[in-house]
Coordinates of C-alpha atoms in Angstrom, one line a residue:
X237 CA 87.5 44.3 75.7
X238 CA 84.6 44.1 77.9
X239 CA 85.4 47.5 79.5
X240 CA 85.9 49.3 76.1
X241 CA 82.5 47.6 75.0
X242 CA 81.1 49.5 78.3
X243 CA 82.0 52.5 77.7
X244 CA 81.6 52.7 74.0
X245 CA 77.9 52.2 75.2
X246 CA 78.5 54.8 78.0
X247 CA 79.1 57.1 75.2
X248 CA 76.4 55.9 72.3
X249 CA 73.9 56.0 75.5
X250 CA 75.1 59.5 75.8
X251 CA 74.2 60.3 72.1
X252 CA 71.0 59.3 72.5
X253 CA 69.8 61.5 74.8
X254 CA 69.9 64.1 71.8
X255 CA 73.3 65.8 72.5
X256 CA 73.9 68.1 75.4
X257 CA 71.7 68.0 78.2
X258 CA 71.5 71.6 79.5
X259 CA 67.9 74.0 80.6
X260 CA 65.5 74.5 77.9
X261 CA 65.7 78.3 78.9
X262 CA 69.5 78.3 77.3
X263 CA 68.2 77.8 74.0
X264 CA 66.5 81.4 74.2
X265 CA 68.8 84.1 73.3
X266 CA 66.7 86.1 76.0
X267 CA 67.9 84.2 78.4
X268 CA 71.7 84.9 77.8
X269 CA 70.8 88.7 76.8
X270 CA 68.6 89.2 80.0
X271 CA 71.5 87.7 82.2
X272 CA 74.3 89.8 80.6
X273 CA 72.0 93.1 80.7
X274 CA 72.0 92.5 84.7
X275 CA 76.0 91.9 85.1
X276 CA 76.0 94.5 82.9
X277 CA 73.6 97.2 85.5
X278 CA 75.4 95.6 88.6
X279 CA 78.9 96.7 86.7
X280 CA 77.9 100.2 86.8
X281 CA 77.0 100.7 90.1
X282 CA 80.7 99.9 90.6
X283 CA 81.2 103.2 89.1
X284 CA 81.0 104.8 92.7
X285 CA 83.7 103.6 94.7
X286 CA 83.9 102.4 98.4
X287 CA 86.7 104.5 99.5
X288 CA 85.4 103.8 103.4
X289 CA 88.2 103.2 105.8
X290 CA 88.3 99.6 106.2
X291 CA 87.6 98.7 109.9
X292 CA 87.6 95.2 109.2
X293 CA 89.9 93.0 107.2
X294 CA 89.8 89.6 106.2
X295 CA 92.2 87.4 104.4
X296 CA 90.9 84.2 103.1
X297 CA 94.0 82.1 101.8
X298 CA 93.3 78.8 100.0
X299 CA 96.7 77.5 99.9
X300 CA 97.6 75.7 96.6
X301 CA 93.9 77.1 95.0
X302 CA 95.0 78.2 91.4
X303 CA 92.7 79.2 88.7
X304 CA 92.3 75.5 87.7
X305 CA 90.7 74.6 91.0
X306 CA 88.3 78.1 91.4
X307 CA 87.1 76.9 88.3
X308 CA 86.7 73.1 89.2
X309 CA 85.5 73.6 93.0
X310 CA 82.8 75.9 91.4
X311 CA 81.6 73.1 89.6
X312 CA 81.4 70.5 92.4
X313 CA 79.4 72.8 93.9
X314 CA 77.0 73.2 92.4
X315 CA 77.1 69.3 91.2
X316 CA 76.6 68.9 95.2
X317 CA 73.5 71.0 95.0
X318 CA 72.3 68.0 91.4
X319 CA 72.9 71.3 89.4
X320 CA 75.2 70.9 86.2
X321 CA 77.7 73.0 88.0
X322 CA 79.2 75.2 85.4
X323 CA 77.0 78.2 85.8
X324 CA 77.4 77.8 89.6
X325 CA 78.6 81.2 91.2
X326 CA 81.0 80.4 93.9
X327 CA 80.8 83.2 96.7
X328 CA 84.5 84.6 95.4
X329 CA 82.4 85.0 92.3
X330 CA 80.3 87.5 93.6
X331 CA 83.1 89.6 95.0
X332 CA 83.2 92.9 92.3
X333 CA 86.8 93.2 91.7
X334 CA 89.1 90.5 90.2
X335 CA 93.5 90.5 89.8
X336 CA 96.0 88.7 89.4
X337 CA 99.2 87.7 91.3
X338 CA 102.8 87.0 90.2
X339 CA 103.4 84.6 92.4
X340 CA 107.2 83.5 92.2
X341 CA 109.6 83.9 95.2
X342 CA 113.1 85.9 95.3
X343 CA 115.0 82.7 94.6
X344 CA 112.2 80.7 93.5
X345 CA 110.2 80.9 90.1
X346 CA 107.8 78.2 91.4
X347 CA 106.9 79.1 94.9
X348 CA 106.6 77.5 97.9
X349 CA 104.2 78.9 100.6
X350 CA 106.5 79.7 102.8
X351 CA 107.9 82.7 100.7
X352 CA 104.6 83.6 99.3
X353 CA 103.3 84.5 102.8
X354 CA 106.3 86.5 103.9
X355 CA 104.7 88.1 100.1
X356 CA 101.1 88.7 101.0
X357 CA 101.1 88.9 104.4
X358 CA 104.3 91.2 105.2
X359 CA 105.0 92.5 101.9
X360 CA 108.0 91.7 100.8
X361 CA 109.1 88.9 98.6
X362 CA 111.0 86.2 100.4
X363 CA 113.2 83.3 99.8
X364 CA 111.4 79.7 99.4
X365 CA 111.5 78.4 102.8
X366 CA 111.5 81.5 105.0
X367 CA 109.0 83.2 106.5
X368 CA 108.7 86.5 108.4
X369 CA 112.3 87.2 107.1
X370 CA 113.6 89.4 104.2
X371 CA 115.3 87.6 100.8
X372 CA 118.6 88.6 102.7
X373 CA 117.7 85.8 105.0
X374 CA 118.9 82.5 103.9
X375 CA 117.0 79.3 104.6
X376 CA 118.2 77.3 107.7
X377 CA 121.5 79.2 108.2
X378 CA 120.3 80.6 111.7
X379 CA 122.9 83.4 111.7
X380 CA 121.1 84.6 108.8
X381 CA 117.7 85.6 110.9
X382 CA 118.7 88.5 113.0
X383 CA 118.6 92.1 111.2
X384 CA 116.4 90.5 108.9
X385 CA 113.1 90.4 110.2
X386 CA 109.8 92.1 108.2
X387 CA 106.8 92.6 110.1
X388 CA 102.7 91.6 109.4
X389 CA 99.9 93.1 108.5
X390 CA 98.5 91.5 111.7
X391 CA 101.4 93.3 113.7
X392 CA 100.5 96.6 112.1
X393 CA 96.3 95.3 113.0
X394 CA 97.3 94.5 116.6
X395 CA 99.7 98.2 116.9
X396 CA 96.8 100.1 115.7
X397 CA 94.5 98.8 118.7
X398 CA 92.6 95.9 116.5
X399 CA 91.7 92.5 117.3
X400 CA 93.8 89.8 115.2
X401 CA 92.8 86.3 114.8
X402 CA 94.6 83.1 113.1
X403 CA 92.8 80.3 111.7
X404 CA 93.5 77.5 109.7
X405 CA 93.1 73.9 109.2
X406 CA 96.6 73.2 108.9
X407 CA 98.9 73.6 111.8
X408 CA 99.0 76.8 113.4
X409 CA 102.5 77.2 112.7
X410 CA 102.9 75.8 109.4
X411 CA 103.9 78.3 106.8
X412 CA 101.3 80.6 106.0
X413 CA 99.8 81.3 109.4
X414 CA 103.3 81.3 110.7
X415 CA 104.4 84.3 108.6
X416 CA 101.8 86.4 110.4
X417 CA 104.0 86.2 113.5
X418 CA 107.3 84.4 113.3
X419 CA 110.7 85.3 112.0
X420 CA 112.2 81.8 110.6
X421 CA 114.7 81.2 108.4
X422 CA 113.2 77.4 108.2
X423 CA 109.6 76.7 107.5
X424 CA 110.4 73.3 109.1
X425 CA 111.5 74.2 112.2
X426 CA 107.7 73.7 114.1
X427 CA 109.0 73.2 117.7
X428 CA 112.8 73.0 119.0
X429 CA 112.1 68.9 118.1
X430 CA 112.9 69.9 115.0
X431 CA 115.3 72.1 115.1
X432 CA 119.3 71.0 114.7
X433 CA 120.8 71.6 117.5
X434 CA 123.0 74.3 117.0
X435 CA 120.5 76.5 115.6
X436 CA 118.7 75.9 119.1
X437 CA 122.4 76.9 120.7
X438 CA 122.8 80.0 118.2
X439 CA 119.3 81.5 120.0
X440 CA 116.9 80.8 117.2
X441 CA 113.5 80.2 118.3
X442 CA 111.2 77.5 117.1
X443 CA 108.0 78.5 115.3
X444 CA 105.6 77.6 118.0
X445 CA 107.3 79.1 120.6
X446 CA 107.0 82.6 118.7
X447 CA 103.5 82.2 118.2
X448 CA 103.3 83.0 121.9
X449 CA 106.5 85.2 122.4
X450 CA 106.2 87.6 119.4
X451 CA 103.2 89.2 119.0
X452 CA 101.9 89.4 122.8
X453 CA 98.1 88.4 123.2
X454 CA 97.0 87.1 119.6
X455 CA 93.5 87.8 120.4
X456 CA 92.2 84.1 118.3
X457 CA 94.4 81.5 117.4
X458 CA 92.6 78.1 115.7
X459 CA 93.8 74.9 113.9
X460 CA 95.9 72.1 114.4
X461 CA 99.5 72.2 116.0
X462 CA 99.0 70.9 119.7
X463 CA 102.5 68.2 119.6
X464 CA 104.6 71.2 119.3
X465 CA 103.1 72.8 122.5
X466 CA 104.0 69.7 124.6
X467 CA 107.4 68.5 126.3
X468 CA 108.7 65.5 124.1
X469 CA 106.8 62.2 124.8
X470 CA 104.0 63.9 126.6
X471 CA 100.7 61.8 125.3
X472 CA 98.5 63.2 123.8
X473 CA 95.2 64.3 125.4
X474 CA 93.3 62.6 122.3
X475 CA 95.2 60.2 121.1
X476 CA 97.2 59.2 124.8
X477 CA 97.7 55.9 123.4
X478 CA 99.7 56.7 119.5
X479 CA 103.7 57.9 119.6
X480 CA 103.3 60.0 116.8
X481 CA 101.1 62.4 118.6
X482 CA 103.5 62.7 121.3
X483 CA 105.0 65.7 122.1
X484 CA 108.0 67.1 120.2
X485 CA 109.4 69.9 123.0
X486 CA 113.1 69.0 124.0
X487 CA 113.1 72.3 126.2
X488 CA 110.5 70.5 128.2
X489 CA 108.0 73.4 127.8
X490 CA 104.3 73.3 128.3
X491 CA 103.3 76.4 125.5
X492 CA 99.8 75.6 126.2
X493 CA 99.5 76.1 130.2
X494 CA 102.3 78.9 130.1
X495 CA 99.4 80.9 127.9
X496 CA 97.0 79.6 130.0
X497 CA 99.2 81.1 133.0
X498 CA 99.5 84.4 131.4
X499 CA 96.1 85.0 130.2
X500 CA 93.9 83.3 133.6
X501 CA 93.0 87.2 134.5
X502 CA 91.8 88.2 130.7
X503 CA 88.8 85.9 130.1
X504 CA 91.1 83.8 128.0
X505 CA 89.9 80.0 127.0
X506 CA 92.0 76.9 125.3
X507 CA 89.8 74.4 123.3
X508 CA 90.9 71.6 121.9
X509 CA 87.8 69.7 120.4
X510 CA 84.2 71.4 118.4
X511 CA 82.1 70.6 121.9
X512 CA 84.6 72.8 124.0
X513 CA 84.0 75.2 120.9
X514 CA 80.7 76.0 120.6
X515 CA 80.5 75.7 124.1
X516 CA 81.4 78.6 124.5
X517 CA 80.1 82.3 125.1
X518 CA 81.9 84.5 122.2
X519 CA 80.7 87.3 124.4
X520 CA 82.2 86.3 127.6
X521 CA 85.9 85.7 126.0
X522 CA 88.8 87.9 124.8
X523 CA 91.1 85.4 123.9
X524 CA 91.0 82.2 122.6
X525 CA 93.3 79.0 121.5
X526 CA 92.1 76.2 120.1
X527 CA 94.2 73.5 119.0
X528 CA 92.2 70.6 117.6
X529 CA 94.4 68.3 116.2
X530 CA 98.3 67.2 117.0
X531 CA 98.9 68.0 113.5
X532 CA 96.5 69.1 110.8
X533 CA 93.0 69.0 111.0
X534 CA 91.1 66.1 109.3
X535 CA 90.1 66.9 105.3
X536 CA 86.6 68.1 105.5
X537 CA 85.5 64.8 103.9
X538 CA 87.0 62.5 107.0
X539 CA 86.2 65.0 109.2
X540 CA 84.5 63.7 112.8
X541 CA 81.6 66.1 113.2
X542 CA 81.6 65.2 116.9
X543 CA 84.8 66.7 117.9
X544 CA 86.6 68.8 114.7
X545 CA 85.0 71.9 114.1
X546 CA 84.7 72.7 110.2
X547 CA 86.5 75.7 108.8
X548 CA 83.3 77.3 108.8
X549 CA 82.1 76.6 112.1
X550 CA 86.2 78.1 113.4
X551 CA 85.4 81.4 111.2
X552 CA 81.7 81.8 112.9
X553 CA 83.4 81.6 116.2
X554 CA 86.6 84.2 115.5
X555 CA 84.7 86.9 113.8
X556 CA 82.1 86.9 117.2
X557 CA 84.6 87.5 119.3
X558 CA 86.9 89.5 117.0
X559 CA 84.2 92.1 116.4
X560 CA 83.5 93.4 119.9
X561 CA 86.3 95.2 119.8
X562 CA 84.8 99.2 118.5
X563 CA 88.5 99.8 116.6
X564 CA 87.7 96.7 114.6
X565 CA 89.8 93.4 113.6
X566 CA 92.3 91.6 111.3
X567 CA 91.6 88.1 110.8
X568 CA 93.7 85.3 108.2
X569 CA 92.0 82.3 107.9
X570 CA 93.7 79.6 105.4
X571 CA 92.1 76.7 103.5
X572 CA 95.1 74.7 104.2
X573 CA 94.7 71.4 103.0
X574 CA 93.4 72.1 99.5
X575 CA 97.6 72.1 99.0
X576 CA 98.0 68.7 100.8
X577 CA 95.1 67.4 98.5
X578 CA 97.0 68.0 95.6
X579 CA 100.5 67.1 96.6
X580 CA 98.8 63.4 97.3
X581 CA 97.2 63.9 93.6
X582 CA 93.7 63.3 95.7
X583 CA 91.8 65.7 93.9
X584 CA 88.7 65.2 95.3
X585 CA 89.9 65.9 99.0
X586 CA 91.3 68.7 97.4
X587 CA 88.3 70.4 95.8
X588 CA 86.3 69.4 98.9
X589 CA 88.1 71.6 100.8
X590 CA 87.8 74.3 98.5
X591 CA 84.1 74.4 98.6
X592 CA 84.5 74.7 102.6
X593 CA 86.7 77.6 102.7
X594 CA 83.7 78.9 99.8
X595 CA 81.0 78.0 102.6
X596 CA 83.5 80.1 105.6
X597 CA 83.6 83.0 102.7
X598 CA 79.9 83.6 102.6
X599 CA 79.4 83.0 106.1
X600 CA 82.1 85.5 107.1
X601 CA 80.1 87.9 104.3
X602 CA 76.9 87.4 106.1
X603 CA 78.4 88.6 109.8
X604 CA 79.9 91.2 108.3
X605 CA 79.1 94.6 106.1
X606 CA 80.8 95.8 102.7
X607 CA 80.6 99.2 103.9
X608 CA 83.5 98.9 106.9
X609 CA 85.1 95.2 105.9
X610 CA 87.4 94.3 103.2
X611 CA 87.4 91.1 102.5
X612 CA 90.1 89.5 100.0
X613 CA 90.4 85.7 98.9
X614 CA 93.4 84.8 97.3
X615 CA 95.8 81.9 96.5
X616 CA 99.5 81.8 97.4
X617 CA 100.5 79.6 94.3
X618 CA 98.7 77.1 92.1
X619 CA 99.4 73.3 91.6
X620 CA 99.8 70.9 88.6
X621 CA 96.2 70.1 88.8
X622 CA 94.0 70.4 85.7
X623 CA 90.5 69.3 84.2
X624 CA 89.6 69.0 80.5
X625 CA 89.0 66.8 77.3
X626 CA 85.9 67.7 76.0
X627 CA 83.7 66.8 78.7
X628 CA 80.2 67.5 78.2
X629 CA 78.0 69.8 80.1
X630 CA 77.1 68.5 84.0
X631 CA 79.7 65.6 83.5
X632 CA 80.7 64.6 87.2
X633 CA 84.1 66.7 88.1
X634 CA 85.7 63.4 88.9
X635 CA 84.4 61.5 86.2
X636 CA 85.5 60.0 83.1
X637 CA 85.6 61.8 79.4
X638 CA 83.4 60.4 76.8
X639 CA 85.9 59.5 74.6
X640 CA 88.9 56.8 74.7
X641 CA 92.3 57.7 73.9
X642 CA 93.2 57.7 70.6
X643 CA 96.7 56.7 71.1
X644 CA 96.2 53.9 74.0
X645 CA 92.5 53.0 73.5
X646 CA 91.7 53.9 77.1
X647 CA 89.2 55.9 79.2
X648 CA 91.0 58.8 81.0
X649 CA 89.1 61.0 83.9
X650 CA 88.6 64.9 83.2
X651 CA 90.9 65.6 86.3
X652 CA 94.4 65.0 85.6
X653 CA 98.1 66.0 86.9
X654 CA 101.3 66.9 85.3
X655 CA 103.4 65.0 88.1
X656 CA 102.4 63.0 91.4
X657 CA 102.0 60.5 92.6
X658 CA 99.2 58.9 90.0
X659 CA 101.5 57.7 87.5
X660 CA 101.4 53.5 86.8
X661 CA 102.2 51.4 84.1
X662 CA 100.7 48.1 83.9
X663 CA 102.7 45.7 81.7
X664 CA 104.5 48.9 80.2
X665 CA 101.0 50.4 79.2
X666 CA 99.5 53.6 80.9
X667 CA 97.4 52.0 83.8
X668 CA 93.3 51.4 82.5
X669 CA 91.6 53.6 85.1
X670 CA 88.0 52.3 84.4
X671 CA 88.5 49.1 87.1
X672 CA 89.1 51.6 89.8
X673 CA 87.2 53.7 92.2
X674 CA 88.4 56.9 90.2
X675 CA 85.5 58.4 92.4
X676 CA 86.7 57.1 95.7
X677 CA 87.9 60.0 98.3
X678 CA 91.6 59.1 98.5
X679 CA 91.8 57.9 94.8
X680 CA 95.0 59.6 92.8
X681 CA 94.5 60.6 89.7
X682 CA 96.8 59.8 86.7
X683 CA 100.0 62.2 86.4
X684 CA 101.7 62.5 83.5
X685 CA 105.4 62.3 84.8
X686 CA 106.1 60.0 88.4
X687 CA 106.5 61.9 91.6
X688 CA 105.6 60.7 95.1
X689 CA 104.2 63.8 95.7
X690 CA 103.1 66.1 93.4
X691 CA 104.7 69.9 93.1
X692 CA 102.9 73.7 92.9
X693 CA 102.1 75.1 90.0
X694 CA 104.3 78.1 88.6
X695 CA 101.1 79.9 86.8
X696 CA 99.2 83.4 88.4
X697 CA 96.5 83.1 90.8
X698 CA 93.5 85.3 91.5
X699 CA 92.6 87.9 94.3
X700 CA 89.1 89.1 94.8
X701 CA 88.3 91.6 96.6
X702 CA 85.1 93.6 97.9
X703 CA 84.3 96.6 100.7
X704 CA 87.0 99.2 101.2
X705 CA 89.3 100.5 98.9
X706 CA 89.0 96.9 97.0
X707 CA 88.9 98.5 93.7
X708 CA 92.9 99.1 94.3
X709 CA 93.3 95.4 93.8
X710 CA 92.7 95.7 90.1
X711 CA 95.5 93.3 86.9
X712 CA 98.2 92.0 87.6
X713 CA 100.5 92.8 90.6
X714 CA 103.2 91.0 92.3
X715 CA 102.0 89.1 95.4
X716 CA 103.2 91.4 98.1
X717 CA 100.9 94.2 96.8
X718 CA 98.3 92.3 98.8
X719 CA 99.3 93.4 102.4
X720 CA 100.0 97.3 101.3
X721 CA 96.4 97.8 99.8
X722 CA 95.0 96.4 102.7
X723 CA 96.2 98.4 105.5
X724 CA 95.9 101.1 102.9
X725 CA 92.3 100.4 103.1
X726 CA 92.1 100.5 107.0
X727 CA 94.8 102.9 107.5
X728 CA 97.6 101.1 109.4
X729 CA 101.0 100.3 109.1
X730 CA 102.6 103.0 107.2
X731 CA 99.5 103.8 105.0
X732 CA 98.2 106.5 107.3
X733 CA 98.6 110.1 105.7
X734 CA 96.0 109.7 103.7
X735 CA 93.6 108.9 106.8
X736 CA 95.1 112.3 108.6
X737 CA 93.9 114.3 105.3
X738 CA 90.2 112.5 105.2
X739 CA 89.6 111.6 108.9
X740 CA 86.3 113.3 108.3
X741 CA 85.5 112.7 105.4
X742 CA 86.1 108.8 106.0
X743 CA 84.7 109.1 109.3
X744 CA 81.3 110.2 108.2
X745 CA 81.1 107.6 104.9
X746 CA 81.6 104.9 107.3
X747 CA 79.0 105.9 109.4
X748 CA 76.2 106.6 107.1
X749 CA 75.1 103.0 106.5
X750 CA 74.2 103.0 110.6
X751 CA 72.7 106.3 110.4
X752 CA 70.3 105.5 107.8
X753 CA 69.2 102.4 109.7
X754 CA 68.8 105.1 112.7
X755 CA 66.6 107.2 110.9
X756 CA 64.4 104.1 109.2
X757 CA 64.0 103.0 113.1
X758 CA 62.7 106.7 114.4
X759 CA 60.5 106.6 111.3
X760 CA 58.7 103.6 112.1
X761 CA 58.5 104.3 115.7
X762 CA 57.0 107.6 115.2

C-alpha cells in the first residue's frame, strides 16, 4: 500500500510540473521547420556520390545491438550528458546511408552469431554454430569441415597487400572474430580443451590455434582469450592464484611464445594489460597481440581503468599502427558484450556497452577520412530486449513508467524482456519491482516467459554506412551482402574488374582531397 501511495505521488508530482518537460524552443514550429530544412540541405549533397576506392575499411559489429537497443543506447547517451536523451544523435546517426539486414541463418530463422559472421564477414550464409564454413558444413561433425571452407574479407584485405586488425571485447576467438580467420564446424571448440577427442584425432584444429596457423601474420589482434593460448593448468599471469583461469591446452602448447618466436625479427609486441598498451610506440610496431583478459574483457561499467583498456582506447591503438601501411587496412572491431548483457537480461550493462562501441565509432571517424575509408556499423542479430509504456519525455532509460498496471496494480520499468532470466513470482503474483535496485548495474529486468538466459531476437537489424561506395548499402538485403559491397568498395577479393576499367579515374578522386590541402599549403606559404 505504502509503495502504491509513493508512486501515485511520483506520478501526481509529475502532473504538476505542467505536463511534459521538454526546451521551450520545441514549442516553436521554427524550431522543427529550421531543423528539417537542414537534414533536408545535408540530404542533397548526398546527390553526388563517393564512388572513391575504399583504402580503408572498417567493420564495427555490436553483437546482439538490434534496432531496440540503437534506439535505447541513444538515449542513455545523451541522459549521461543530463540531456533528455531522445533527440541525442548517436555517431551511427550521422552516418548518410541506412539498411537493413535479413538476419536468419541457413538452418536457423533466429540466428546465432556464429552463422551470422560466416554472413557478413565471408559472405555466405552459414549454419548456426559454424563459422568460416559453408551451410554444407554441419555443426560438430568434424568430417564435415574439409572441402567446406569460405574465406574473409580480412583474407581477401591481407591477399591484396593491406594491414588487418581484430578487436573485440569478447574473446578473440569467440564467434564473430573467429569467422574472420577460422574454419570450425563448432563455435565451441576455443582450444583442443574443449574439443572431444576424436574430433582432435580426426585433424580438426581448435579455434585458437587457427588464429595463428591460418591467416599468417594478422597484423593486430586485441581482446580477451589468453587460457586458450596456455598448456592446461598453466596459471595465469593475472590471476596465478584462480583454477578457472588456468590454461585449457591439452597439446601442451604455448600459442603466445610460439608467435612471439616467429615474429621476434618483425617489431612484433604481446600485451596483456592497458599500461603495456599505451606504452607503446604505434610507430615502432608492425604487429601486435594483446590479450587482456583469460576470457572476456570486463563490461565497460566494471571495467579496471588501471589495467583493461576500453574498446576505445583498443581502436585508437589498431588504426595507428594499421594505417602506416600506404595500401591501406581492414580492421573488425566487435562490441561484444552488448550480447552477453542481454542474455543475463542486465540491460544496463548492455546499453553501456553500446555507448562505448558509439565512443570507438567517432573516434575511429576522427583518425580517419570519408574520402578513402568506409566505415559500416552493423548488428549480427537483435535480442528480446525492448523499452516502452508511455514513458514521458527525459524519463531515465532504466526507470519506472508513470503508470501502474492495470491488471496487477504494480509499477513496471520501461525496459523489459520477452524471456530471461528476470521472471519471479512472489506468492503467485508478478514480482513488485519498486523495492529493488531496478537501477543497479547487474539488476535483471522482468521477462515475460522464464529462461536462465535470455535468447536473440529474430527481427532485422540496421547497417550504416559512410565513405566509399556506401551508398550501395541501401533497403533491405540479406546479411551476407555486407562483405561483397565492401571489397567492392576497395576493390579486393573478386570485386576487381571494375577497379581495372577506373584505375584512373579512382586513382585521381582519391587523391584530390590531399591535393587540395597541397595547394591551400603553397598558397599560404607564398
Amino acid at each position: 500500500m505504502k509503495v502504491t501511495i509513493l508512486l501515485i505521488c511520483s506520478c501526481l508530482a509529475w502532473e504538476g510540473l505542467g505536463k511534459p518537460q521538454f526546451p521551450d524552443q520545441e514549442k516553436d514550429p521554427l524550431f522543427w521547420n529550421t531543423w528539417a530544412q537542414r537534414t533536408l540541405k545535408n540530404a542533397l549533397t548526398l546527390q553526388k556520390l563517393n564512388q572513391n576506392t575504399a583504402k580503408n575499411l572498417i567493420l564495427f559489429l555490436g553483437d546482439g545491438m538490434g534496432i531496440p537497443t540503437v534506439t535505447a543506447a541513444r538515449i542513455l547517451k545523451g541522459q549521461l550528458s543530463r540531456q533528455s536523451g531522445e533527440e541525442t544523435q548517436l555517431e551511427m546517426d550521422n552516418f548518410p546511408f541506412v539498411a537493413l539486414s535479413k538476419t536468419y541463418n541457413t538452418n536457423a530463422q533466429v540466428a546465432d552469431s556464429a552463422g551470422t559472421a560466416t554472413a557478413f564477414l565471408c559472405g555466405v550464409k552459414a549454419n548456426e554454430g559454424t563459422v568460416g564454413v559453408s551451410a554444407a558444413a554441419v555443426r560438430s561433425q568434424c568430417n564435415s569441415t574439409q572441402g567446406n571452407e569460405v574465406t574473409s574479407i580480412l583474407r581477401w584485405a591481407k591477399e591484396a597487400g593491406k594491414s588487418v586488425g581484430i578487436v573485440t571485447t569478447t574473446r578473440v576467438n569467440h564467434a564473430t572474430p573467429s569467422a574472420a580467420y577460422a574454419h570450425c564446424v563448432d563455435r565451441d571448440w576455443y582450444s583442443d580443451g574443449e574439443m572431444p577427442a576424436e574430433a582432435v584425432q580426426a585433424g580438426c584444429k581448435d579455434i585458437a590455434r587457427q588464429l595463428f596457423e591460418n591467416i599468417p601474420n594478422i597484423d593486430v589482434i586485441m581482446g580477451g582469450g589468453r587460457k586458450y593460448m596456455f598448456p592446461k593448468n598453466q596459471s595465469d599471469v593475472e590471476y596465478p592464484g584462480e583454477m578457472k583461469h588456468f590454461g585449457t591446452r591439452i597439446d601442451r602448447r604455448n600459442l603466445v611464445e610460439e608467435w612471439n618466436n616467429r615474429m621476434k625479427n618483425k617489431n612484433a609486441n604481446y600485451v596483456w594489460n592497458k599500461k603495456e598498451l599505451l606504452s607503446l610506440n604505434p610507430n615502432s610496431v608492425d604487429y601486435l597481440l594483446g590479450l587482456f583478459e583469460p576470457g572476456d574483457l570486463p563490461y565497460d561499467l566494471e571495467r579496471n581503468n588501471e589495467t583493461d583498456p576500453s574498446l576505445t582506447e583498443m581502436v585508437e591503438v589498431a588504426i595507428k599502427i594499421l594505417k602506416k601501411n600506404p595500401s591501406g587496412f581492414y580492421l573488425l572491431v566487435e562490441g561484444g558484450r552488448i550480447d552477453h548483457g542481454h542474455h543475463d537480461g542486465k540491460a544496463k550493462q548492455a546499453l553501456h556497452e553500446a555507448v562505448e562501441m558509439d565512443r570507438a565509432i567517432g573516434h575511429a571517424g576522427l583518425m580517419t577520412s570519408i574520402y578513402d575509408t568506409m566505415t559500416v556499423v552493423t548488428a549480427d542479430h537483435s535480442h528480446m530486449f525492448n523499452f516502452g509504456g508511455y514513458t514521458p519525455r527525459g524519463n531515465t532509460i532504466f526507470g519506472l513508467n508513470s503508470i501502474l498496471s492495470d491488471v496487477d496494480q504494480k509499477p513496471f520499468t520501461a525496459i523489459l524482456y520477452g524471456n530471461g532470466p528476470g521472471f519471479k513470482v512472489v506468492n503467485g503474483l508478478r514480482e513488485n519491482i519498486s523495492t529493488l535496485g531496478y537501477g543497479e548495474n547487474n539488476y535483471k529486468a522482468q521477462s515475460a516467459v522464464p529462461l536462465s538466459m535470455e535468447t536473440h531476437g529474430g527481427e532485422d537489424v540496421a547497417v550504416f554506412a559512410k565513405g566509399p561506395m556506401a551508398h550501395l548499402l541501401h533497403g533491405v538485403h540479406e546479411q551476407n551482402y555486407i562483405p561483397h559491397v565492401m571489397a567492392y568498395a576497395a576493390c579486393i577479393g573478386q570485386n576487381r574488374d571494375h577497379c581495372m576499367s577506373s584505375s584512373g579515374a579512382s586513382s585521381l578522386s582519391a587523391a584530390l582531397p590531399s591535393l587540395t590541402a597541397l595547394l591551400t599549403l603553397i598558397r599560404l606559404l607564398c
